[in-house]
mmCIF file of C-alpha atoms and ligand atoms in Angstrom:
data_model
loop_
_atom_site.group_PDB
_atom_site.id
_atom_site.type_symbol
_atom_site.label_atom_id
_atom_site.label_comp_id
_atom_site.label_asym_id
_atom_site.label_seq_id
_atom_site.Cartn_x
_atom_site.Cartn_y
_atom_site.Cartn_z
ATOM 1 C CA MET A 191 -11.639 -17.068 -29.930
ATOM 2 C CA PHE A 192 -8.891 -17.348 -27.359
ATOM 3 C CA THR A 193 -6.230 -17.675 -30.022
ATOM 4 C CA ALA A 194 -6.470 -13.913 -30.460
ATOM 5 C CA LEU A 195 -5.308 -13.281 -26.907
ATOM 6 C CA PRO A 196 -1.875 -11.692 -26.632
ATOM 7 C CA ALA A 197 0.583 -12.897 -24.005
ATOM 8 C CA TYR A 198 0.343 -10.450 -21.126
ATOM 9 C CA PRO A 199 3.546 -9.412 -19.399
ATOM 10 C CA GLU A 200 3.789 -11.140 -16.058
ATOM 11 C CA ASP A 201 3.650 -8.889 -13.009
ATOM 12 C CA ALA A 202 7.290 -8.479 -11.958
ATOM 13 C CA ILE A 203 6.554 -8.895 -8.235
ATOM 14 C CA LEU A 204 4.435 -12.011 -8.707
ATOM 15 C CA ARG A 205 6.975 -13.502 -11.112
ATOM 16 C CA LEU A 206 9.655 -13.078 -8.489
ATOM 17 C CA MET A 207 7.469 -14.900 -5.938
ATOM 18 C CA ALA A 208 7.260 -17.894 -8.284
ATOM 19 C CA LEU A 209 10.996 -17.891 -9.010
ATOM 20 C CA TYR A 210 11.719 -17.854 -5.293
ATOM 21 C CA ARG A 211 9.330 -20.706 -4.614
ATOM 22 C CA ASP A 212 11.007 -22.846 -7.280
ATOM 23 C CA ASP A 213 14.581 -22.070 -6.200
ATOM 24 C CA PRO A 214 16.022 -25.184 -4.471
ATOM 25 C CA ARG A 215 18.924 -23.305 -2.810
ATOM 26 C CA LYS A 216 18.771 -23.602 0.977
ATOM 27 C CA ASP A 217 20.253 -20.165 1.675
ATOM 28 C CA LYS A 218 17.754 -18.251 -0.495
ATOM 29 C CA ILE A 219 16.392 -14.992 0.916
ATOM 30 C CA ASP A 220 13.072 -13.469 -0.178
ATOM 31 C CA LEU A 221 13.034 -9.683 -0.037
ATOM 32 C CA GLY A 222 10.509 -9.389 -2.882
ATOM 33 C CA VAL A 223 6.764 -9.249 -2.358
ATOM 34 C CA GLY A 224 5.443 -6.826 0.251
ATOM 35 C CA VAL A 225 4.293 -9.044 3.068
ATOM 36 C CA TYR A 226 5.353 -8.611 6.664
ATOM 37 C CA ARG A 227 7.552 -11.347 8.096
ATOM 38 C CA ASP A 228 8.531 -11.869 11.700
ATOM 39 C CA GLU A 229 11.993 -12.810 13.022
ATOM 40 C CA ALA A 230 11.280 -16.461 12.129
ATOM 41 C CA GLY A 231 10.285 -15.556 8.560
ATOM 42 C CA ARG A 232 6.559 -16.167 9.089
ATOM 43 C CA THR A 233 3.696 -13.908 8.041
ATOM 44 C CA PRO A 234 1.652 -14.392 11.186
ATOM 45 C CA VAL A 235 -2.111 -14.274 11.658
ATOM 46 C CA MET A 236 -2.351 -11.401 14.138
ATOM 47 C CA ARG A 237 -3.503 -12.425 17.632
ATOM 48 C CA ALA A 238 -6.604 -10.215 17.596
ATOM 49 C CA VAL A 239 -7.536 -11.486 14.139
ATOM 50 C CA ARG A 240 -7.283 -15.079 15.303
ATOM 51 C CA ALA A 241 -9.439 -14.327 18.346
ATOM 52 C CA ALA A 242 -12.056 -12.532 16.219
ATOM 53 C CA GLU A 243 -12.135 -15.419 13.730
ATOM 54 C CA LYS A 244 -12.724 -17.891 16.534
ATOM 55 C CA GLN A 245 -15.579 -15.797 17.842
ATOM 56 C CA LEU A 246 -17.034 -15.333 14.364
ATOM 57 C CA TRP A 247 -16.900 -19.064 13.733
ATOM 58 C CA GLN A 248 -18.948 -19.606 16.878
ATOM 59 C CA ASP A 249 -21.414 -16.777 16.424
ATOM 60 C CA GLN A 250 -22.013 -16.339 12.701
ATOM 61 C CA ASP A 251 -25.321 -17.955 11.799
ATOM 62 C CA THR A 252 -25.635 -16.999 8.133
ATOM 63 C CA LYS A 253 -23.471 -16.380 5.098
ATOM 64 C CA SER A 254 -26.244 -14.598 3.235
ATOM 65 C CA TYR A 255 -25.413 -11.387 1.320
ATOM 66 C CA VAL A 256 -24.593 -8.263 3.282
ATOM 67 C CA GLY A 257 -25.039 -5.285 0.937
ATOM 68 C CA LEU A 258 -23.516 -3.707 -2.151
ATOM 69 C CA LEU A 259 -21.448 -1.305 -0.078
ATOM 70 C CA GLY A 260 -20.523 -3.963 2.474
ATOM 71 C CA ALA A 261 -21.462 -3.777 6.131
ATOM 72 C CA PRO A 262 -22.078 -0.230 7.440
ATOM 73 C CA ASP A 263 -20.198 -0.955 10.672
ATOM 74 C CA PHE A 264 -17.093 -1.875 8.632
ATOM 75 C CA ALA A 265 -17.344 1.410 6.704
ATOM 76 C CA ASN A 266 -17.798 3.357 9.950
ATOM 77 C CA ALA A 267 -14.920 1.641 11.728
ATOM 78 C CA MET A 268 -12.526 2.171 8.807
ATOM 79 C CA THR A 269 -13.654 5.761 8.295
ATOM 80 C CA SER A 270 -12.973 6.632 11.897
ATOM 81 C CA LEU A 271 -9.648 4.743 11.886
ATOM 82 C CA VAL A 272 -8.479 6.801 8.909
ATOM 83 C CA LEU A 273 -10.243 10.151 9.272
ATOM 84 C CA GLY A 274 -11.301 10.295 12.925
ATOM 85 C CA THR A 275 -14.366 12.527 13.031
ATOM 86 C CA LEU A 276 -13.395 14.613 10.003
ATOM 87 C CA GLY A 277 -15.918 14.982 7.215
ATOM 88 C CA THR A 278 -18.826 13.479 9.147
ATOM 89 C CA GLY A 279 -21.921 13.448 6.945
ATOM 90 C CA ARG A 280 -19.864 14.044 3.786
ATOM 91 C CA ILE A 281 -18.399 10.566 3.429
ATOM 92 C CA ALA A 282 -19.505 7.668 1.234
ATOM 93 C CA ALA A 283 -17.748 4.345 1.698
ATOM 94 C CA ALA A 284 -17.735 1.101 -0.236
ATOM 95 C CA ALA A 285 -16.170 -2.132 0.942
ATOM 96 C CA THR A 286 -13.960 -3.623 -1.775
ATOM 97 C CA PRO A 287 -11.811 -6.703 -2.364
ATOM 98 C CA GLY A 288 -8.592 -5.329 -0.845
ATOM 99 C CA GLY A 289 -6.937 -2.005 -1.509
ATOM 100 C CA THR A 290 -6.563 -2.857 -5.197
ATOM 101 C CA GLY A 291 -10.339 -3.293 -5.456
ATOM 102 C CA ALA A 292 -10.721 0.161 -3.905
ATOM 103 C CA LEU A 293 -8.271 1.659 -6.402
ATOM 104 C CA ARG A 294 -10.043 0.034 -9.308
ATOM 105 C CA ILE A 295 -13.434 1.365 -8.186
ATOM 106 C CA ALA A 296 -11.848 4.798 -7.648
ATOM 107 C CA PHE A 297 -10.434 4.828 -11.195
ATOM 108 C CA ASP A 298 -13.818 3.744 -12.565
ATOM 109 C CA LEU A 299 -15.541 6.447 -10.551
ATOM 110 C CA VAL A 300 -13.233 9.077 -12.032
ATOM 111 C CA ALA A 301 -13.993 7.753 -15.527
ATOM 112 C CA LEU A 302 -17.734 8.019 -14.777
ATOM 113 C CA SER A 303 -17.781 11.454 -13.240
ATOM 114 C CA ALA A 304 -14.853 13.203 -14.956
ATOM 115 C CA PRO A 305 -13.997 11.296 -18.145
ATOM 116 C CA ASP A 306 -11.440 13.894 -19.219
ATOM 117 C CA ALA A 307 -9.582 14.054 -15.927
ATOM 118 C CA ALA A 308 -5.990 12.831 -16.060
ATOM 119 C CA ILE A 309 -4.548 10.805 -13.203
ATOM 120 C CA TRP A 310 -1.155 11.925 -11.906
ATOM 121 C CA LEU A 311 1.102 9.211 -10.548
ATOM 122 C CA PRO A 312 4.322 9.662 -8.575
ATOM 123 C CA ALA A 313 7.499 8.588 -10.352
ATOM 124 C CA PRO A 314 8.064 5.895 -9.357
ATOM 125 C CA THR A 315 4.925 4.217 -8.051
ATOM 126 C CA TRP A 316 3.543 0.722 -7.385
ATOM 127 C CA PRO A 317 3.670 -0.899 -10.867
ATOM 128 C CA ASN A 318 0.061 -2.057 -10.597
ATOM 129 C CA HIS A 319 -1.143 1.573 -10.564
ATOM 130 C CA GLU A 320 0.363 1.999 -14.009
ATOM 131 C CA SER A 321 -0.861 -1.353 -15.188
ATOM 132 C CA ILE A 322 -4.514 -0.956 -14.126
ATOM 133 C CA LEU A 323 -4.692 2.524 -15.633
ATOM 134 C CA ALA A 324 -3.182 1.262 -18.889
ATOM 135 C CA HIS A 325 -5.754 -1.547 -18.891
ATOM 136 C CA LEU A 326 -8.525 1.028 -18.420
ATOM 137 C CA LYS A 327 -6.955 3.273 -21.080
ATOM 138 C CA ARG A 328 -7.048 6.248 -18.711
ATOM 139 C CA PRO A 329 -4.909 9.331 -19.370
ATOM 140 C CA VAL A 330 -1.933 9.345 -17.009
ATOM 141 C CA HIS A 331 0.731 11.907 -16.144
ATOM 142 C CA ARG A 332 3.666 11.448 -13.827
ATOM 143 C CA TYR A 333 4.995 13.861 -11.251
ATOM 144 C CA ARG A 334 8.534 13.901 -9.929
ATOM 145 C CA TYR A 335 8.766 12.267 -6.518
ATOM 146 C CA ALA A 336 11.978 10.448 -5.616
ATOM 147 C CA ALA A 337 15.281 12.277 -5.945
ATOM 148 C CA GLN A 338 18.466 10.373 -6.804
ATOM 149 C CA ASP A 339 19.758 10.662 -3.250
ATOM 150 C CA GLY A 340 16.823 8.748 -1.719
ATOM 151 C CA THR A 341 14.940 11.820 -0.471
ATOM 152 C CA LEU A 342 11.800 13.554 -1.728
ATOM 153 C CA ASP A 343 12.077 15.796 -4.768
ATOM 154 C CA ALA A 344 9.621 18.184 -3.151
ATOM 155 C CA ALA A 345 10.310 21.096 -5.491
ATOM 156 C CA GLY A 346 9.917 18.882 -8.583
ATOM 157 C CA MET A 347 6.722 17.361 -7.191
ATOM 158 C CA LEU A 348 5.131 20.754 -6.522
ATOM 159 C CA GLU A 349 6.246 22.172 -9.848
ATOM 160 C CA ASP A 350 4.741 19.219 -11.748
ATOM 161 C CA LEU A 351 1.497 19.262 -9.770
ATOM 162 C CA SER A 352 1.125 22.994 -10.345
ATOM 163 C CA ALA A 353 0.873 22.171 -14.060
ATOM 164 C CA ALA A 354 -2.124 19.835 -13.558
ATOM 165 C CA ARG A 355 -5.508 20.988 -14.802
ATOM 166 C CA ALA A 356 -8.333 21.723 -12.354
ATOM 167 C CA GLY A 357 -10.283 18.497 -11.828
ATOM 168 C CA ASP A 358 -7.297 16.214 -12.440
ATOM 169 C CA VAL A 359 -6.696 13.430 -9.928
ATOM 170 C CA VAL A 360 -3.449 13.121 -7.980
ATOM 171 C CA LEU A 361 -2.582 9.702 -6.643
ATOM 172 C CA LEU A 362 -0.605 9.959 -3.411
ATOM 173 C CA HIS A 363 0.776 7.207 -1.192
ATOM 174 C CA GLY A 364 -0.655 8.140 2.221
ATOM 175 C CA CYS A 365 2.392 6.745 4.044
ATOM 176 C CA CYS A 366 5.234 4.274 3.443
ATOM 177 C CA HIS A 367 5.626 5.029 -0.262
ATOM 178 C CA ASN A 368 5.885 1.877 -2.376
ATOM 179 C CA PRO A 369 8.572 1.282 -3.755
ATOM 180 C CA THR A 370 10.850 3.957 -2.253
ATOM 181 C CA GLY A 371 9.932 4.334 1.437
ATOM 182 C CA ILE A 372 10.223 8.099 0.904
ATOM 183 C CA ASP A 373 7.427 10.064 2.560
ATOM 184 C CA PRO A 374 6.980 13.839 2.627
ATOM 185 C CA ASP A 375 7.531 15.370 6.068
ATOM 186 C CA ARG A 376 4.797 17.423 7.722
ATOM 187 C CA ALA A 377 5.777 20.710 6.077
ATOM 188 C CA GLN A 378 6.058 19.042 2.671
ATOM 189 C CA TRP A 379 2.633 17.417 3.083
ATOM 190 C CA SER A 380 1.256 20.806 3.991
ATOM 191 C CA ALA A 381 2.685 22.316 0.800
ATOM 192 C CA VAL A 382 1.252 19.421 -1.245
ATOM 193 C CA ALA A 383 -2.194 19.831 0.344
ATOM 194 C CA ASP A 384 -2.145 23.585 -0.369
ATOM 195 C CA CYS A 385 -1.042 22.968 -3.955
ATOM 196 C CA LEU A 386 -3.886 20.474 -4.522
ATOM 197 C CA ALA A 387 -6.454 22.772 -2.904
ATOM 198 C CA ALA A 388 -5.269 25.805 -4.903
ATOM 199 C CA GLY A 389 -5.258 23.869 -8.176
ATOM 200 C CA ARG A 390 -8.636 22.232 -7.439
ATOM 201 C CA LEU A 391 -7.093 18.803 -7.862
ATOM 202 C CA LEU A 392 -8.652 15.686 -6.379
ATOM 203 C CA PRO A 393 -6.408 13.707 -4.038
ATOM 204 C CA LEU A 394 -6.687 9.943 -4.435
ATOM 205 C CA VAL A 395 -4.764 8.487 -1.520
ATOM 206 C CA ASP A 396 -3.540 4.910 -1.630
ATOM 207 C CA LEU A 397 -3.317 3.903 2.031
ATOM 208 C CA ALA A 398 -1.966 0.360 2.093
ATOM 209 C CA TYR A 399 0.570 0.504 4.936
ATOM 210 C CA LEU A 400 -1.228 2.369 7.712
ATOM 211 C CA GLY A 401 0.613 1.717 10.978
ATOM 212 C CA PHE A 402 3.895 0.680 9.374
ATOM 213 C CA GLY A 403 5.529 4.123 9.187
ATOM 214 C CA ASP A 404 5.492 6.128 12.419
ATOM 215 C CA GLY A 405 2.329 4.768 14.088
ATOM 216 C CA LEU A 406 -1.384 4.632 13.327
ATOM 217 C CA ASP A 407 -2.199 8.269 14.051
ATOM 218 C CA ALA A 408 1.024 9.663 12.621
ATOM 219 C CA ASP A 409 0.484 7.684 9.416
ATOM 220 C CA ALA A 410 -3.123 8.897 9.109
ATOM 221 C CA ALA A 411 -2.135 12.540 9.704
ATOM 222 C CA PRO A 412 -1.396 13.401 6.026
ATOM 223 C CA VAL A 413 -4.779 12.021 4.876
ATOM 224 C CA ARG A 414 -6.467 14.023 7.607
ATOM 225 C CA MET A 415 -4.615 17.148 6.554
ATOM 226 C CA LEU A 416 -5.777 16.642 2.968
ATOM 227 C CA ALA A 417 -9.352 16.104 4.183
ATOM 228 C CA GLU A 418 -9.210 19.414 6.027
ATOM 229 C CA ARG A 419 -7.916 21.407 3.076
ATOM 230 C CA CYS A 420 -9.427 19.777 -0.027
ATOM 231 C CA PRO A 421 -13.204 19.807 -0.508
ATOM 232 C CA GLU A 422 -13.277 16.365 -2.139
ATOM 233 C CA MET A 423 -11.045 13.337 -1.758
ATOM 234 C CA LEU A 424 -10.842 9.604 -2.365
ATOM 235 C CA VAL A 425 -8.950 7.193 -0.098
ATOM 236 C CA ALA A 426 -8.308 3.563 -1.076
ATOM 237 C CA VAL A 427 -7.639 1.773 2.199
ATOM 238 C CA SER A 428 -6.200 -1.712 2.382
ATOM 239 C CA GLY A 429 -6.578 -3.972 5.406
ATOM 240 C CA SER A 430 -4.079 -6.469 3.989
ATOM 241 C CA LYS A 431 -0.959 -5.338 5.819
ATOM 242 C CA THR A 432 -2.517 -3.306 8.614
ATOM 243 C CA PHE A 433 -4.512 -6.302 9.842
ATOM 244 C CA GLY A 434 -2.430 -9.046 8.197
ATOM 245 C CA VAL A 435 -5.501 -10.339 6.325
ATOM 246 C CA TYR A 436 -3.907 -10.306 2.863
ATOM 247 C CA ARG A 437 -5.813 -13.189 1.273
ATOM 248 C CA ASP A 438 -9.153 -12.206 2.789
ATOM 249 C CA ARG A 439 -9.220 -9.050 0.632
ATOM 250 C CA ALA A 440 -10.500 -6.483 3.118
ATOM 251 C CA GLY A 441 -10.436 -3.004 1.623
ATOM 252 C CA VAL A 442 -12.587 0.087 1.512
ATOM 253 C CA LEU A 443 -12.911 3.107 -0.734
ATOM 254 C CA LEU A 444 -13.714 6.286 1.171
ATOM 255 C CA GLY A 445 -15.069 9.234 -0.785
ATOM 256 C CA LEU A 446 -15.282 12.673 0.796
ATOM 257 C CA ALA A 447 -17.811 14.926 -0.922
ATOM 258 C CA GLU A 448 -17.980 18.688 -0.613
ATOM 259 C CA LYS A 449 -21.560 18.622 0.658
ATOM 260 C CA SER A 450 -23.654 15.943 2.303
ATOM 261 C CA GLU A 451 -26.158 15.799 -0.632
ATOM 262 C CA GLN A 452 -23.248 14.916 -2.910
ATOM 263 C CA ALA A 453 -22.214 12.135 -0.543
ATOM 264 C CA THR A 454 -25.609 10.534 -1.201
ATOM 265 C CA ALA A 455 -24.997 10.599 -4.968
ATOM 266 C CA LEU A 456 -21.477 9.305 -4.409
ATOM 267 C CA ARG A 457 -22.775 6.403 -2.321
ATOM 268 C CA SER A 458 -25.169 5.460 -5.091
ATOM 269 C CA ALA A 459 -22.368 5.597 -7.699
ATOM 270 C CA LEU A 460 -20.148 3.385 -5.534
ATOM 271 C CA ALA A 461 -22.939 0.836 -5.054
ATOM 272 C CA HIS A 462 -23.517 0.862 -8.817
ATOM 273 C CA LEU A 463 -19.822 0.311 -9.547
ATOM 274 C CA ASN A 464 -19.537 -2.499 -7.012
ATOM 275 C CA ARG A 465 -22.604 -4.149 -8.557
ATOM 276 C CA GLN A 466 -21.189 -3.919 -12.087
ATOM 277 C CA THR A 467 -17.769 -5.159 -11.060
ATOM 278 C CA TYR A 468 -18.284 -8.005 -8.592
ATOM 279 C CA SER A 469 -21.723 -7.424 -7.111
ATOM 280 C CA PHE A 470 -21.151 -7.839 -3.365
ATOM 281 C CA PRO A 471 -17.732 -7.177 -1.854
ATOM 282 C CA PRO A 472 -16.283 -9.981 0.305
ATOM 283 C CA ASP A 473 -17.340 -9.792 3.936
ATOM 284 C CA HIS A 474 -15.193 -12.222 5.917
ATOM 285 C CA GLY A 475 -12.035 -10.113 6.233
ATOM 286 C CA ALA A 476 -14.089 -6.946 6.632
ATOM 287 C CA ARG A 477 -16.084 -8.541 9.470
ATOM 288 C CA ILE A 478 -12.904 -9.608 11.260
ATOM 289 C CA VAL A 479 -11.423 -6.118 10.895
ATOM 290 C CA THR A 480 -14.649 -4.607 12.248
ATOM 291 C CA MET A 481 -14.622 -6.922 15.253
ATOM 292 C CA VAL A 482 -11.000 -6.026 15.986
ATOM 293 C CA LEU A 483 -11.657 -2.290 15.715
ATOM 294 C CA ASN A 484 -14.896 -2.305 17.699
ATOM 295 C CA ASP A 485 -13.842 -4.525 20.609
ATOM 296 C CA PRO A 486 -11.641 -2.501 22.998
ATOM 297 C CA ALA A 487 -9.560 -5.496 24.146
ATOM 298 C CA LEU A 488 -8.991 -6.834 20.630
ATOM 299 C CA ARG A 489 -8.229 -3.357 19.366
ATOM 300 C CA GLU A 490 -5.643 -2.769 22.065
ATOM 301 C CA ASP A 491 -3.948 -6.082 21.372
ATOM 302 C CA TRP A 492 -3.904 -5.369 17.637
ATOM 303 C CA GLN A 493 -2.325 -1.972 18.246
ATOM 304 C CA VAL A 494 0.365 -3.492 20.435
ATOM 305 C CA GLU A 495 1.114 -6.066 17.748
ATOM 306 C CA ILE A 496 1.214 -3.617 14.833
ATOM 307 C CA ASP A 497 3.366 -1.230 16.885
ATOM 308 C CA GLY A 498 5.756 -4.134 17.447
ATOM 309 C CA MET A 499 5.908 -4.818 13.702
ATOM 310 C CA ARG A 500 6.630 -1.177 12.960
ATOM 311 C CA ILE A 501 9.331 -0.929 15.626
ATOM 312 C CA ARG A 502 10.933 -4.101 14.299
ATOM 313 C CA ILE A 503 10.975 -2.795 10.703
ATOM 314 C CA ASN A 504 12.439 0.524 11.768
ATOM 315 C CA SER A 505 15.169 -1.149 13.760
ATOM 316 C CA LEU A 506 15.970 -3.424 10.795
ATOM 317 C CA ARG A 507 16.270 -0.261 8.724
ATOM 318 C CA GLY A 508 18.885 1.118 11.087
ATOM 319 C CA GLU A 509 20.820 -2.165 11.122
ATOM 320 C CA LEU A 510 20.718 -2.555 7.343
ATOM 321 C CA ALA A 511 21.901 1.010 6.743
ATOM 322 C CA ALA A 512 24.751 0.536 9.253
ATOM 323 C CA GLY A 513 25.697 -2.864 7.802
ATOM 324 C CA LEU A 514 25.783 -1.530 4.246
ATOM 325 C CA LYS A 515 27.817 1.479 5.302
ATOM 326 C CA GLN A 516 30.362 -0.832 6.882
ATOM 327 C CA LYS A 517 30.528 -3.309 3.991
ATOM 328 C CA THR A 518 30.540 -0.732 1.181
ATOM 329 C CA ARG A 519 32.440 2.041 2.994
ATOM 330 C CA SER A 520 30.008 4.563 1.589
ATOM 331 C CA ASP A 521 27.014 6.588 2.734
ATOM 332 C CA ARG A 522 24.904 5.849 -0.300
ATOM 333 C CA PHE A 523 22.519 3.660 1.719
ATOM 334 C CA ALA A 524 22.108 6.044 4.675
ATOM 335 C CA THR A 525 18.563 7.094 3.735
ATOM 336 C CA ILE A 526 17.321 3.518 4.307
ATOM 337 C CA ALA A 527 17.374 4.364 8.021
ATOM 338 C CA THR A 528 15.090 7.369 7.645
ATOM 339 C CA GLN A 529 12.743 6.025 4.975
ATOM 340 C CA ARG A 530 9.560 4.382 6.192
ATOM 341 C CA GLY A 531 7.392 1.305 5.669
ATOM 342 C CA MET A 532 8.272 -2.035 4.170
ATOM 343 C CA PHE A 533 10.244 -0.826 1.161
ATOM 344 C CA SER A 534 13.366 1.002 0.100
ATOM 345 C CA ARG A 535 15.216 1.042 -3.161
ATOM 346 C CA LEU A 536 18.877 0.101 -3.176
ATOM 347 C CA GLY A 537 19.659 1.940 -6.407
ATOM 348 C CA LEU A 538 20.925 -1.223 -8.104
ATOM 349 C CA SER A 539 20.856 -1.706 -11.856
ATOM 350 C CA PRO A 540 18.649 -4.500 -13.270
ATOM 351 C CA ARG A 541 21.877 -6.414 -13.936
ATOM 352 C CA GLN A 542 22.990 -6.129 -10.313
ATOM 353 C CA VAL A 543 19.537 -7.225 -9.143
ATOM 354 C CA GLU A 544 19.754 -10.259 -11.397
ATOM 355 C CA ASP A 545 23.276 -10.977 -10.185
ATOM 356 C CA LEU A 546 22.048 -10.866 -6.601
ATOM 357 C CA ARG A 547 19.417 -13.460 -7.410
ATOM 358 C CA ALA A 548 21.510 -15.702 -9.667
ATOM 359 C CA ARG A 549 24.749 -15.786 -7.664
ATOM 360 C CA HIS A 550 23.573 -15.036 -4.142
ATOM 361 C CA SER A 551 19.939 -16.251 -4.064
ATOM 362 C CA VAL A 552 18.742 -12.894 -2.726
ATOM 363 C CA TYR A 553 15.406 -11.954 -4.281
ATOM 364 C CA ILE A 554 14.575 -8.274 -4.686
ATOM 365 C CA VAL A 555 12.316 -6.591 -7.263
ATOM 366 C CA GLY A 556 13.914 -5.581 -10.613
ATOM 367 C CA ASP A 557 13.871 -1.865 -9.808
ATOM 368 C CA GLY A 558 16.055 -2.553 -6.756
ATOM 369 C CA ARG A 559 13.160 -2.522 -4.271
ATOM 370 C CA ILE A 560 13.838 -4.464 -1.123
ATOM 371 C CA ASN A 561 11.233 -5.591 1.405
ATOM 372 C CA ILE A 562 12.836 -4.606 4.706
ATOM 373 C CA ALA A 563 10.185 -6.637 6.567
ATOM 374 C CA GLY A 564 11.560 -9.787 4.896
ATOM 375 C CA LEU A 565 14.867 -9.398 6.753
ATOM 376 C CA ASN A 566 15.794 -10.551 10.216
ATOM 377 C CA ALA A 567 18.638 -9.386 12.403
ATOM 378 C CA GLY A 568 20.571 -12.624 11.899
ATOM 379 C CA MET A 569 20.659 -12.395 8.115
ATOM 380 C CA ILE A 570 21.644 -8.727 7.839
ATOM 381 C CA PRO A 571 25.446 -9.262 7.745
ATOM 382 C CA THR A 572 25.016 -11.886 4.987
ATOM 383 C CA VAL A 573 22.621 -9.722 2.984
ATOM 384 C CA CYS A 574 24.982 -6.726 3.275
ATOM 385 C CA GLU A 575 27.917 -8.825 2.125
ATOM 386 C CA ARG A 576 25.971 -10.152 -0.868
ATOM 387 C CA ILE A 577 24.752 -6.692 -1.856
ATOM 388 C CA ALA A 578 28.283 -5.255 -1.539
ATOM 389 C CA ASP A 579 29.536 -8.066 -3.733
ATOM 390 C CA VAL A 580 27.310 -7.171 -6.702
ATOM 391 C CA LEU A 581 28.019 -3.427 -6.588
HETATM 392 C C1 LIG B 647 3.803 -5.348 -3.168
HETATM 393 O O1 LIG B 647 3.967 -4.220 -3.669
HETATM 394 O O2 LIG B 647 4.703 -6.190 -3.075
HETATM 395 C C2 LIG B 647 2.449 -5.699 -2.607
HETATM 396 O O3 LIG B 647 1.592 -4.603 -2.692
HETATM 397 C C3 LIG B 647 1.900 -6.939 -3.188
HETATM 398 C C4 LIG B 647 1.404 -6.777 -4.588
HETATM 399 O O4 LIG B 647 0.256 -7.145 -4.830
HETATM 400 O O5 LIG B 647 2.152 -6.323 -5.469
#
């Protein structure tokens, strides 16, 4: 039976992780996969997470099942983190294995409730969006997003989205667009929200980097704006980066219904989809996140730590842009300083990316995406020199 299986293309980001691991060169630099690293190159367990885990280890007296939608206090804590008090009574939430689990359930939900709806993806987007939708054989369209100069192609985006059919789904990166780091500004978000509302399009927001752009509330502001203007919405929230619990797979899918009766039906559909897909969502990471959000002291400490991560990334952005300007004597990298989140694209060709890896042991994704959070101040001059060398 298994002889009929085709060879699946390896995920480019995961392949790069393996190549890096197997590279014996001492001066290798990993700017590939999107995990946060501190100045010493570690992906730390956040202080509040460690404290909550210690407490959970002492207090938890059962590992029995929780529920198909996960724990209600996790759903409530994540809903209020993302939406504040907006949409109260109209929200259904399902805990999921990470943000990808939430996306998968969201795509399945669309297939259940609107089988003909197309899903619009930004060009470019996280490759796994494309790959999951291809796996599910869902109709996909792409809308213009990133302009050549590293800014938003707002006019192209709005023109493309105006051509979508009522009921189509528009996938948006809530903040810290992956892979470009290009986010709409407030006025552009407002125009996008109006366009979606006017066209009766359903926003599906992928929110995987909350807190890494301009701060927790600033990063949640676009989602909140969409919730105020669009009657229905889906938000796939990942706890991986925001709480540093990557491997614990803490995610949630939030669904905003137009009316509270519909939220009840939505909740039942989400429970059904969870049951068909993996039965119960994992609880450990979700429990830790809930403890952090619901304990004032832990929550404050977590906010201080995530603010520190964000400030560090944004200062690395400034240093990298300045270093590249100096080494290349050009302004082509200036937008790195104003883009947000972990990623930017350097605009390198696949050949230059390969050259960077082969000759200089610098690992970045094939489309030229660089993980800014993988840098540290000390390595910036070297990285700039190596990038300048392959140009
Ligand atoms: C990334 O884009 O590097 C992360 O979201 C990790 C992943 O699963 O691809």
